[in-house]
XYZ file of C-alpha atoms in Angstrom:
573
model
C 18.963 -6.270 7.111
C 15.473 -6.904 6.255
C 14.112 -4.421 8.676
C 16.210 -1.421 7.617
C 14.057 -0.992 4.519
C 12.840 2.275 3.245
C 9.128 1.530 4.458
C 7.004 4.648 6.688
C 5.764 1.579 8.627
C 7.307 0.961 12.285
C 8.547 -2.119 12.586
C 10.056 -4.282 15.476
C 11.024 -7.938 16.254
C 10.386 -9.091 20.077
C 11.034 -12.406 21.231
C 9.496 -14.876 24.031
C 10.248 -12.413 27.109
C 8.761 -9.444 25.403
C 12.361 -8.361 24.432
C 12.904 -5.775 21.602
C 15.356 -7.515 19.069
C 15.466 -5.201 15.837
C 13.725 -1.953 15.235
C 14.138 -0.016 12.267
C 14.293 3.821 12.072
C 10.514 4.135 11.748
C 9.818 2.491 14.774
C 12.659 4.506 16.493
C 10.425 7.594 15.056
C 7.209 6.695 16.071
C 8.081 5.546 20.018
C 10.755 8.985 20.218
C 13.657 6.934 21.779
C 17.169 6.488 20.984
C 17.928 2.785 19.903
C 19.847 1.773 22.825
C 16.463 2.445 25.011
C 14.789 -0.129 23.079
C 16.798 -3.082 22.184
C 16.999 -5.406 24.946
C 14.101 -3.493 26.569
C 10.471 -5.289 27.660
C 7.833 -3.804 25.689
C 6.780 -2.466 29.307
C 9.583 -0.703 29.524
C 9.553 1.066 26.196
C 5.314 1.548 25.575
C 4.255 2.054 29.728
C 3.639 -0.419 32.017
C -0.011 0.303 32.054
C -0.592 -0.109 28.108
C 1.568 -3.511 28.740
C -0.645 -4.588 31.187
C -3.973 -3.491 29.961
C -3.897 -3.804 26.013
C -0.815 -4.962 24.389
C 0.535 -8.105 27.140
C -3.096 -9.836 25.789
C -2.423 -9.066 22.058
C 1.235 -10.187 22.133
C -0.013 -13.838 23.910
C -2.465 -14.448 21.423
C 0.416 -14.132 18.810
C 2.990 -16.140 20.783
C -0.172 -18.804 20.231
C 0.617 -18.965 16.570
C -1.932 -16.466 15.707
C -1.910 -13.463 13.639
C -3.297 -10.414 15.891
C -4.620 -6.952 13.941
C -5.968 -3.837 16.435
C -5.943 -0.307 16.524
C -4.219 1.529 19.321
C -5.037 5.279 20.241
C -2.867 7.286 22.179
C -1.785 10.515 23.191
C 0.969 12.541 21.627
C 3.252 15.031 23.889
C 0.785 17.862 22.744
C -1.999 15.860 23.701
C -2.966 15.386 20.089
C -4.863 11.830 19.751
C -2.783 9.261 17.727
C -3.992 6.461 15.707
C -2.093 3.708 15.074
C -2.800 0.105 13.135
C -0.757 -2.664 14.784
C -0.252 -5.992 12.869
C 1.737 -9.113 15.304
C 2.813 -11.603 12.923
C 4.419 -15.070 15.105
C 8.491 -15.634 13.754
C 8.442 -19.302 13.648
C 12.420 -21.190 13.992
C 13.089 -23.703 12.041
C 12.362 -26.350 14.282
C 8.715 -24.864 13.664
C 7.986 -23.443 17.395
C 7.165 -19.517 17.568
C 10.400 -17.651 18.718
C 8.631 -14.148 18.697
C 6.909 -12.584 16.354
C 7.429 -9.212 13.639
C 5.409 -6.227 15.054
C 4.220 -3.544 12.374
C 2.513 -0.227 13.198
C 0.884 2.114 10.902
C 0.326 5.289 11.710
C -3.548 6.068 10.571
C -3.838 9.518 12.666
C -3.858 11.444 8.949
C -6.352 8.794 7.799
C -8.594 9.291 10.915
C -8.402 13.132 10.475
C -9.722 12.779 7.047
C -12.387 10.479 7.892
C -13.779 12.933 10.685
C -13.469 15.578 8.299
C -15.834 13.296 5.725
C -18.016 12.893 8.912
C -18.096 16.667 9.197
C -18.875 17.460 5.375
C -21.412 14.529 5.657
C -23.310 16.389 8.306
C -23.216 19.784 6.608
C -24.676 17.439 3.536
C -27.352 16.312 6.065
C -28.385 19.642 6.841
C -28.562 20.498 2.779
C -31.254 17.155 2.832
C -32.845 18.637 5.988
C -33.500 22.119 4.382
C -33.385 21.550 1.296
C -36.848 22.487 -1.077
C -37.078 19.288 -3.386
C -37.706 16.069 -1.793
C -35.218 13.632 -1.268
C -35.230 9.911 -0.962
C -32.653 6.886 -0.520
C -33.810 3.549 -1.858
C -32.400 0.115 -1.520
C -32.081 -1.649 -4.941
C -31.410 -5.110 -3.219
C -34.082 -7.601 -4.434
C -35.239 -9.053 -1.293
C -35.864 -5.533 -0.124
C -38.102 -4.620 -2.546
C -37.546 -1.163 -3.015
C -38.131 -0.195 0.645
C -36.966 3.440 1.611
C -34.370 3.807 3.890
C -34.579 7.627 4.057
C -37.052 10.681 3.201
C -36.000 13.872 3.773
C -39.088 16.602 5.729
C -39.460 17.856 1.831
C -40.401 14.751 0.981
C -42.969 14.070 3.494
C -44.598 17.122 3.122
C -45.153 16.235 -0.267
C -46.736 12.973 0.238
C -48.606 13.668 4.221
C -46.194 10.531 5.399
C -44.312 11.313 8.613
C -40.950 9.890 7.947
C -41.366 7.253 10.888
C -44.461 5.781 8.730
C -42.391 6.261 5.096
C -39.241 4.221 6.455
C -41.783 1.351 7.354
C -43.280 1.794 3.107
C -41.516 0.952 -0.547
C -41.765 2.895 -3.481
C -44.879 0.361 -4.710
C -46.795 2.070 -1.746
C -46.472 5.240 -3.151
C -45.888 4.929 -7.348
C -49.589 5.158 -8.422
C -48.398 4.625 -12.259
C -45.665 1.342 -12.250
C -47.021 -1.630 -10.852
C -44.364 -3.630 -8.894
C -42.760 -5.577 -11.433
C -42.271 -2.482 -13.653
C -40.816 -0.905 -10.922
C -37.970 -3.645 -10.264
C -37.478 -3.333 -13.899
C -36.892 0.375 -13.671
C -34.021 -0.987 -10.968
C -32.345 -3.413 -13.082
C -32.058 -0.526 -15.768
C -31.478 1.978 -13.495
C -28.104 -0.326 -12.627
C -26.755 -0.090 -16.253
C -27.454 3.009 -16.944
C -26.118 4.964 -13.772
C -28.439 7.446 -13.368
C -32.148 8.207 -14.876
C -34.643 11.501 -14.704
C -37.876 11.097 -15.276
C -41.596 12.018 -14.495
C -43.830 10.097 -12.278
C -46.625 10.116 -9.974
C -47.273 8.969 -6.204
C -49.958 8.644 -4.266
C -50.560 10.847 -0.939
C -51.548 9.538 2.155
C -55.120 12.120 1.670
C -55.650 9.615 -1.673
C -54.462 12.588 -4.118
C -52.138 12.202 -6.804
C -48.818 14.825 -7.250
C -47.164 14.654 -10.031
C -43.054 14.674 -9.182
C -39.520 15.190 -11.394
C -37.411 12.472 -10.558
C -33.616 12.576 -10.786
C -32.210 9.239 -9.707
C -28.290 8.491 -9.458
C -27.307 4.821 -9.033
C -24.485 3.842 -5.892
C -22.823 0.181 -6.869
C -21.392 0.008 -3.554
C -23.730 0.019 -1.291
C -26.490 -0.841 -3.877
C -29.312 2.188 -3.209
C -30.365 5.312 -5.111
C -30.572 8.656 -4.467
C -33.471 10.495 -6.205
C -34.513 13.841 -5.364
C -38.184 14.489 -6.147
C -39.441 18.047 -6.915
C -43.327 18.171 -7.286
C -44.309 19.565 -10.932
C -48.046 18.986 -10.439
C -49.187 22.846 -11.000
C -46.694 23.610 -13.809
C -46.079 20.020 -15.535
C -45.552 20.235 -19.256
C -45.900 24.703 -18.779
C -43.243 25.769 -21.414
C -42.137 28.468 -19.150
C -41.179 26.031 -16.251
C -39.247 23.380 -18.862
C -37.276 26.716 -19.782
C -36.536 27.545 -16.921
C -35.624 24.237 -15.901
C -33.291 24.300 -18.875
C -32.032 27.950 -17.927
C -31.046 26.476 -14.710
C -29.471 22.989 -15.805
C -27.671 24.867 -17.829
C -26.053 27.352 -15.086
C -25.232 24.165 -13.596
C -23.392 22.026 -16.124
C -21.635 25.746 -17.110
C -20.156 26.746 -13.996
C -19.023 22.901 -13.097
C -15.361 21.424 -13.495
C -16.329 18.472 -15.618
C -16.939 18.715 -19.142
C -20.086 17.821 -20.408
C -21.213 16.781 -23.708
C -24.654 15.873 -24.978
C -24.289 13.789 -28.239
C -26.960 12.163 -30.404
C -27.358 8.919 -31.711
C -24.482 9.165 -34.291
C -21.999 10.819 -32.230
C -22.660 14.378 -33.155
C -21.929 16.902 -30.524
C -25.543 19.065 -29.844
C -24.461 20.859 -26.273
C -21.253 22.038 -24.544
C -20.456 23.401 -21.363
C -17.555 25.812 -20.801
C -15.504 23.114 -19.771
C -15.420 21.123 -22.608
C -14.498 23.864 -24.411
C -11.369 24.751 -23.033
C -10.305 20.831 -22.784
C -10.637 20.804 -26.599
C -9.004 24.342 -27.228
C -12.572 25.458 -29.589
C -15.508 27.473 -29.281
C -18.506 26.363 -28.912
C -19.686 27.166 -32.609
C -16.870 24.554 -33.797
C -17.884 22.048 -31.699
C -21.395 21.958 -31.971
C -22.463 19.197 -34.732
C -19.306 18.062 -35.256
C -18.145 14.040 -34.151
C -17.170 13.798 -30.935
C -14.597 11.176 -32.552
C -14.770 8.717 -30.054
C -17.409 5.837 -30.116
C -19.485 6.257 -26.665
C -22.938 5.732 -28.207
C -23.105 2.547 -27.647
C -21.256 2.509 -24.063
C -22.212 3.035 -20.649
C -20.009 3.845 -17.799
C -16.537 5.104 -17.308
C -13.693 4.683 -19.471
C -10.275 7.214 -20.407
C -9.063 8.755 -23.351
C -5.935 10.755 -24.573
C -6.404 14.465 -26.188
C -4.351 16.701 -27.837
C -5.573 20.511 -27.267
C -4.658 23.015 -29.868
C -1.009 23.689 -27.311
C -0.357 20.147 -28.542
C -0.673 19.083 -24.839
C -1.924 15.372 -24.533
C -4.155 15.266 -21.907
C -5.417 12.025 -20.598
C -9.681 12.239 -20.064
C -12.075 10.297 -17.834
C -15.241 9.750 -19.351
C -18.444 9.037 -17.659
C -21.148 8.251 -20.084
C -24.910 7.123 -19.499
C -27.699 7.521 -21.483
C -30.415 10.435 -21.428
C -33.200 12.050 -23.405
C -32.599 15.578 -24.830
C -35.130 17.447 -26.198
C -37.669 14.393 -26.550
C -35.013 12.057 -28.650
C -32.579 9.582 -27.302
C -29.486 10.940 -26.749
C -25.652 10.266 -24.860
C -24.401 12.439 -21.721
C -20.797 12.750 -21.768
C -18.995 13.731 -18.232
C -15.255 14.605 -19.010
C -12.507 15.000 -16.319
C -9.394 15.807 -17.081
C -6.801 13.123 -15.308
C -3.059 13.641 -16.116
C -2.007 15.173 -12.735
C -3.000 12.094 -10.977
C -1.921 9.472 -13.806
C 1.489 11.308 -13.371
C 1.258 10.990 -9.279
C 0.172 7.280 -9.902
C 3.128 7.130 -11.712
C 5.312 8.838 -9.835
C 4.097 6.894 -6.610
C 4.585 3.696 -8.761
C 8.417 4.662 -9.776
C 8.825 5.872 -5.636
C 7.783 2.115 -4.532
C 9.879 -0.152 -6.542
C 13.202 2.278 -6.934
C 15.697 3.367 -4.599
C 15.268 7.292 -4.353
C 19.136 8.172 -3.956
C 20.584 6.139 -6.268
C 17.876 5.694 -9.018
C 18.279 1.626 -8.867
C 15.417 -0.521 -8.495
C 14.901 -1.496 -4.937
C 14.353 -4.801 -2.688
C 10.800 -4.607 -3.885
C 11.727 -4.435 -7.065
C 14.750 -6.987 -7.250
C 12.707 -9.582 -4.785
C 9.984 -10.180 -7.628
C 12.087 -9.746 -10.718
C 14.118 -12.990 -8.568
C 10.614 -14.679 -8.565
C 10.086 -14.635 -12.374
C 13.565 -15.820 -12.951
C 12.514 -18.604 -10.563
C 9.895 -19.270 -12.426
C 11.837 -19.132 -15.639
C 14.015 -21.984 -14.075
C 11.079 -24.336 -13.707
C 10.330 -23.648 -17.043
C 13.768 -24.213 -18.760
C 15.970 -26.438 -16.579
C 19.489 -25.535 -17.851
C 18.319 -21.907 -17.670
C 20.888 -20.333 -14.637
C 21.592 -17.228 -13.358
C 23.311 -15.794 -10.003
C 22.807 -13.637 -7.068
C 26.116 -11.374 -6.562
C 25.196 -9.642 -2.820
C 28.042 -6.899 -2.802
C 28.663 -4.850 0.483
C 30.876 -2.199 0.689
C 34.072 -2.846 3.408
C 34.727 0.755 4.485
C 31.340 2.454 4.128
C 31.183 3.287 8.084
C 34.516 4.956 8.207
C 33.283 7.048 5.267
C 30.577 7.863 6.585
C 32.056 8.498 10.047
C 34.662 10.768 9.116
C 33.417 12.850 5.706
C 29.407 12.618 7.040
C 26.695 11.334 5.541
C 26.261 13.249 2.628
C 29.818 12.463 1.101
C 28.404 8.513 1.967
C 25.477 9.127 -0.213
C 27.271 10.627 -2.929
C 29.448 7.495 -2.555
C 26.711 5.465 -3.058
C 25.489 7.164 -5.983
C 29.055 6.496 -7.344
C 29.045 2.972 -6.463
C 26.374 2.096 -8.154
C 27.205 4.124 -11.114
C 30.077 1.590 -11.265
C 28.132 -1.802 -10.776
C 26.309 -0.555 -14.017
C 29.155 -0.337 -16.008
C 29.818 -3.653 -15.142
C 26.914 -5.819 -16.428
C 25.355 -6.225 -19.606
C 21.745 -4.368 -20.301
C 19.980 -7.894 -19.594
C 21.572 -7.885 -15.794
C 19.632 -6.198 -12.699
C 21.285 -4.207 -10.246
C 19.505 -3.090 -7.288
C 20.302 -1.540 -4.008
C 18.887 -3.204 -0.890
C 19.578 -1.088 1.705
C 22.771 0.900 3.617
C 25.639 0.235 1.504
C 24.336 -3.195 0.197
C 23.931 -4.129 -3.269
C 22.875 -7.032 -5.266
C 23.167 -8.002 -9.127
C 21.326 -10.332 -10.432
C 23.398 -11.816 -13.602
C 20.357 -14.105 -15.730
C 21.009 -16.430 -18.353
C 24.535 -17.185 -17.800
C 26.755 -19.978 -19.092
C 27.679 -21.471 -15.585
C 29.067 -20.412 -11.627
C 32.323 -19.529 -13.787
C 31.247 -16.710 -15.412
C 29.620 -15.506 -12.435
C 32.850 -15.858 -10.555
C 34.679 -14.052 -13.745
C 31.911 -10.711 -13.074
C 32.522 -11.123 -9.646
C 36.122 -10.815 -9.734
C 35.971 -7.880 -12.310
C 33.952 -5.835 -10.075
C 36.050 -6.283 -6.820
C 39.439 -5.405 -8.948
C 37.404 -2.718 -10.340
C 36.912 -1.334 -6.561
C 40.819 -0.780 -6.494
C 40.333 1.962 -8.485
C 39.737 5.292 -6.201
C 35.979 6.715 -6.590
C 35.748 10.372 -6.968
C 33.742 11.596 -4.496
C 33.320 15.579 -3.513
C 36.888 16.118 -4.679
C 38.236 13.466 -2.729
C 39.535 10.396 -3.902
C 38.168 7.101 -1.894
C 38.786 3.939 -2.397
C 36.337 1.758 -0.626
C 36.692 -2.426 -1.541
C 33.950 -4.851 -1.744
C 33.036 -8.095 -0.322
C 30.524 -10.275 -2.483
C 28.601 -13.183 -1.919
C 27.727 -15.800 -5.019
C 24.527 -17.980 -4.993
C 24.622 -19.810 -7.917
C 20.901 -21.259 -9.605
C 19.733 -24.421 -8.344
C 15.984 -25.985 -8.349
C 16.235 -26.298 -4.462
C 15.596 -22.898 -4.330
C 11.552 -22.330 -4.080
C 11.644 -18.694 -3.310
C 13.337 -15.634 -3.820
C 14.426 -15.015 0.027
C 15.853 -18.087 0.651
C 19.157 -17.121 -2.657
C 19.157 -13.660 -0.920
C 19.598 -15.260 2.692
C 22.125 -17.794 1.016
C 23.782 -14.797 -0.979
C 24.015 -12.691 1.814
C 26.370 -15.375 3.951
C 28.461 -15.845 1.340
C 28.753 -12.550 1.601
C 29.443 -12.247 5.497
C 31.538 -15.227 4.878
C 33.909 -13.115 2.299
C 34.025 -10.760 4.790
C 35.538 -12.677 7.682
C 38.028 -14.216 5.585
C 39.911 -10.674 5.343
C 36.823 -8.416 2.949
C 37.815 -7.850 -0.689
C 37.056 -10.741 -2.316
C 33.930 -13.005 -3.095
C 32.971 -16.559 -1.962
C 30.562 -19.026 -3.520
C 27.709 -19.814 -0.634
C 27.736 -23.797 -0.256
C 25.623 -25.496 2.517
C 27.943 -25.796 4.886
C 27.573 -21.575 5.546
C 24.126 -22.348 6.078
C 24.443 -25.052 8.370
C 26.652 -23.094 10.277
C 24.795 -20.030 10.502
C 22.028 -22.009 11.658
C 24.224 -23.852 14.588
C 25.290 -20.465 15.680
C 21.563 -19.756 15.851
C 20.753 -22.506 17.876
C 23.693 -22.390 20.187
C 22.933 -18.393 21.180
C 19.271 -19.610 21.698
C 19.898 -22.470 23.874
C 22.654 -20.604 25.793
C 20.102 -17.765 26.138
C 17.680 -20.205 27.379
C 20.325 -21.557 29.884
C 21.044 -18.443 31.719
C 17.228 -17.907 31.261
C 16.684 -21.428 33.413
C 19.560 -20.646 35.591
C 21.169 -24.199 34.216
C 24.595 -22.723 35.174
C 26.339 -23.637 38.165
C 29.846 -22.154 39.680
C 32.193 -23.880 41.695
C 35.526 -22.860 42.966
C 37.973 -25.025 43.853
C 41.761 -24.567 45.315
C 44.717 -25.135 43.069
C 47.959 -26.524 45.326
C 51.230 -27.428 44.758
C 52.203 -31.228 44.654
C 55.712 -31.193 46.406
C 53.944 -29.300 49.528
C 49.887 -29.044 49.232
C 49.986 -25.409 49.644
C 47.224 -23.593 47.954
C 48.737 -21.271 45.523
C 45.550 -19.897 43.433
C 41.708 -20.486 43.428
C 39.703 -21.731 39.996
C 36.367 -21.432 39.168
C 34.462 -24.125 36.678
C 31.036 -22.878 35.813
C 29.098 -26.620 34.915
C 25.833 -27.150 32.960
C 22.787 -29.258 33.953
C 21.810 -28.807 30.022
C 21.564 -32.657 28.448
C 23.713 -31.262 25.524
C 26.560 -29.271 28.105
């Protein structure tokens, strides 16, 4: 079942009539009802008459259209709690290419919308740093055609310069910069853009005519292409030694009590300051670091990039570097920002290993099996007389294990099963689990549809065998279903869906044993399609007509029973 995936998202199929179809366990989780109160239920039924009517009848139309529909829906949770959800219609088109219904997949964003209100909330508190904060502040587009215009001053800022903010947000920095002219000031932009982030001195104009000298400190946002640069106004103590050291007193508070490593290297890679931080990513004291080579070659970069470490507990640590360029004490000089990253590479792995593995078993999963079935599709096209098989393997007893030793003994089962489908492939075969008790292996590179058959047949006599399973001995058969290579296959669904009714097929011809798909299982899957469609349609249309008639005896017309004939106005009836 394509549906009964391992996926967080909610997902339903609902045909013409609004009619649930399929559901899988998420979507059982996020509407709180039992299966049987949503399959063959109206989406009225199941979500409220009044969301029907008011949001979700309009939405489902316009995907019954042939249209792909995407809106959020917010509702109310039994504790009243607002719930956000992301809903995604996608039409299910038939073969015969008219929309039969369409997938439904819902999202659940309510963490998501928590976490952006919270980023609302620290945004604010940041607003009301700006609003009180000493040094002036200032947020400057860096698009071209807006020519440096501000977009924001904080009331620091306009007290420096006698602008109200109403008459800086109408200005650009040219109106105000009384050394750069213009073009030196778009310049100053374009570098600012490689570089990241610049400090230096400058001078503006005040509305009065007087000139203020100011500290710059300008960081560079790619995104959204503006600048940040807090001003402080240096006019009374510019180049006074005591307010440079204590400038320095305080930057260096700063870069000591942060997180992030810092380095400040010269021009050949010599380390001439270290923060705390630094220090206890390399393991050494400041004394052994200073003038010694930072060992990696950063001089000459600009940005971010990551390296690997070993500290003196022979730990390899993996480091994200931010470097742009600075001046330090008057000579050209590197700034190195180091963060240690190896808890998240090993969640970003982790996370990786989660998505394309099945958790209980440790096999890859559909994910995983789907696109290795797509490169070995693509290694067909490449070498014609390359083949390979799709073995779909379900187990026939699963349900009465799991029914009468509980679920746990069924997953230990599983773990045993496919244990066993391991040990019977080669190291170049894949075996995945799809879902429930279903398996698949895919067997690449083989001689022919014999040797596939050969596998096949060693892995269902192999199933005679009891598994050993919490001290209990089961023995559990297998049915398989073979789809054998062929260049008529485009994609890796359509030898799945053909593998999987062989599969069904082995199954209704008495379970433990395999069958090869051929096309007449497909054709017949898709008559039985059609014929439960257009019967459904029928009783739909009301196309069905009784009539009862008497039944009598020849030798002496007596009426000895009644029969009823129920007739069809259908062309094909």
């Amino acid at each position: 079942m394509l549906f009964r995936s391992t996926t967080s998202d909610a997902i339903a199929v609902i045909d013409r009539q609004y009619v649930y179809q399929i559901v899988n366990q998420a979507y059982l989780q996020f509407s709180q009802k039992a299966e049987d109160e949503i399959i063959g239920h109206t989406v009225a039924e199941v979500m409220g008459e009044e969301l029907f009517e008011t949001v979700i009848q309009v939405k489902i139309d316009d995907c019954f259209a042939g249209n792909r529909v995407e809106y959020d829906l917010v509702q109310d949770d039994p504790q009243g709690q607002s719930c956000y959800r992301s809903v995604v219609y996608v039409p299910y088109v038939d073969p015969s290419g008219a929309v039969s219904g369409l997938l439904a997949s819902i999202r659940d964003l309510t963490e998501q919308k928590k976490a952006q209100n919270a980023l609302l909330e620290a945004q604010a508190r940041y607003q009301i740093f700006l609003e009180t904060a000493v040094e002036g502040f200032l947020i400057v587009s860096t698009k071209p055609d807006d020519r440096a215009k501000l977009l924001d001053v904080n009331p620091a800022y306009c007290k420096m310069v006698g602008y109200s903010r109403s008459e800086l947000l109408q200005m650009h920095i040219s109106d105000l910069e009384a050394m750069d002219s213009p073009s030196e000031i778009q310049a100053n932009i374009e570098r600012l853009r490689q570089q990241g982030s610049d400090c230096f001195e400058t001078c503006h104009r005040r509305k009065d005519g007087q000139l203020i000298d100011l500290a710059a400190s300008i960081t560079y946002d790619p995104t959204y292409e503006i600048c940040y640069s807090f001003m402080r106004d240096i006019t009374q103590q510019n180049r006074a030694k005591q307010a440079l050291r204590k400038s320095e007193i305080n930057l260096r508070t700063i870069v000591n009590t942060t997180a992030y490593g810092i380095l400040i290297l010269d021009q050949e890679g010599k380390i001439q300051f270290v923060n705390e931080s630094a220090m206890i990513f390399f393991g050494r004291s400041e004394a052994e670091l200073l003038g010694s080579d930072f060992g990696v070659p950063v001089c000459d970069q600009n940005g971010k990039m990551e390296i690997e470490i070993c500290n003196q507990q022979r730990d390899v640590r993996i480091i994200s570097i931010l470097v742009s360029k600075i001046d330090w004490e008057e000579k050209p000089a590197t700034f190195v920002s180091l963060h240690d990253i190896t808890e998240q590479k090993k969640t970003e792995e982790s996370l990786r290993y989660q998505a394309y593995h099945d958790l209980l078993t440790g096999l890859p999963n559909r994910t995983a099996v789907m696109e290795r079935i797509e490169q070995v599709l693509d290694c067909q096209h490449i070498y014609p007389n390359y083949y390979f098989a799709l073995l779909f393997i379900d187990l026939d007893r699963f349900k009465i294990v799991n029914d009468s030793l509980g679920h746990l003994v069924g997953d230990q089962l599983l773990v045993e099963v496919a244990k066993r489908l391991k040990k019977q492939v080669t190291k170049f075969d894949y075996v995945a689990r799809l879902s429930g008790d279903e398996f698949v292996i895919l067997l690449e590179n083989i001689s022919g549809i014999e040797e596939a058959k050969t596998i096949a047949h060693a892995i269902k006599m192999d199933f005679h065998e009891p598994l050993e399973v919490a001290g209990q001995h089961i023995v559990s058969t297998v049915s398989i279903g073979i789809a054998f290579s062929s260049h008529n296959y485009q994609t890796s669904l359509e030898i799945l869906r053909d593998a999987d009714n062989a599969m069904y097929r082995a199954k209704s011809r008495g379970k433990d044993r395999y069958e090869v798909f051929d096309q007449t299982m497909h054709t017949q899957a898709l008559r039985s399609l059609t014929l439960e469609r257009e019967l459904r349609k029928a009783l739909e249309e009301k196309q069905f007509e009784i009539y009862y008639q008497p039944t009598c005896d020849y030798r002496d017309w007596e009426t000895d029973r009644k029969s009823t004939r129920l007739n069809s106005s259908h062309s094909r009836a």
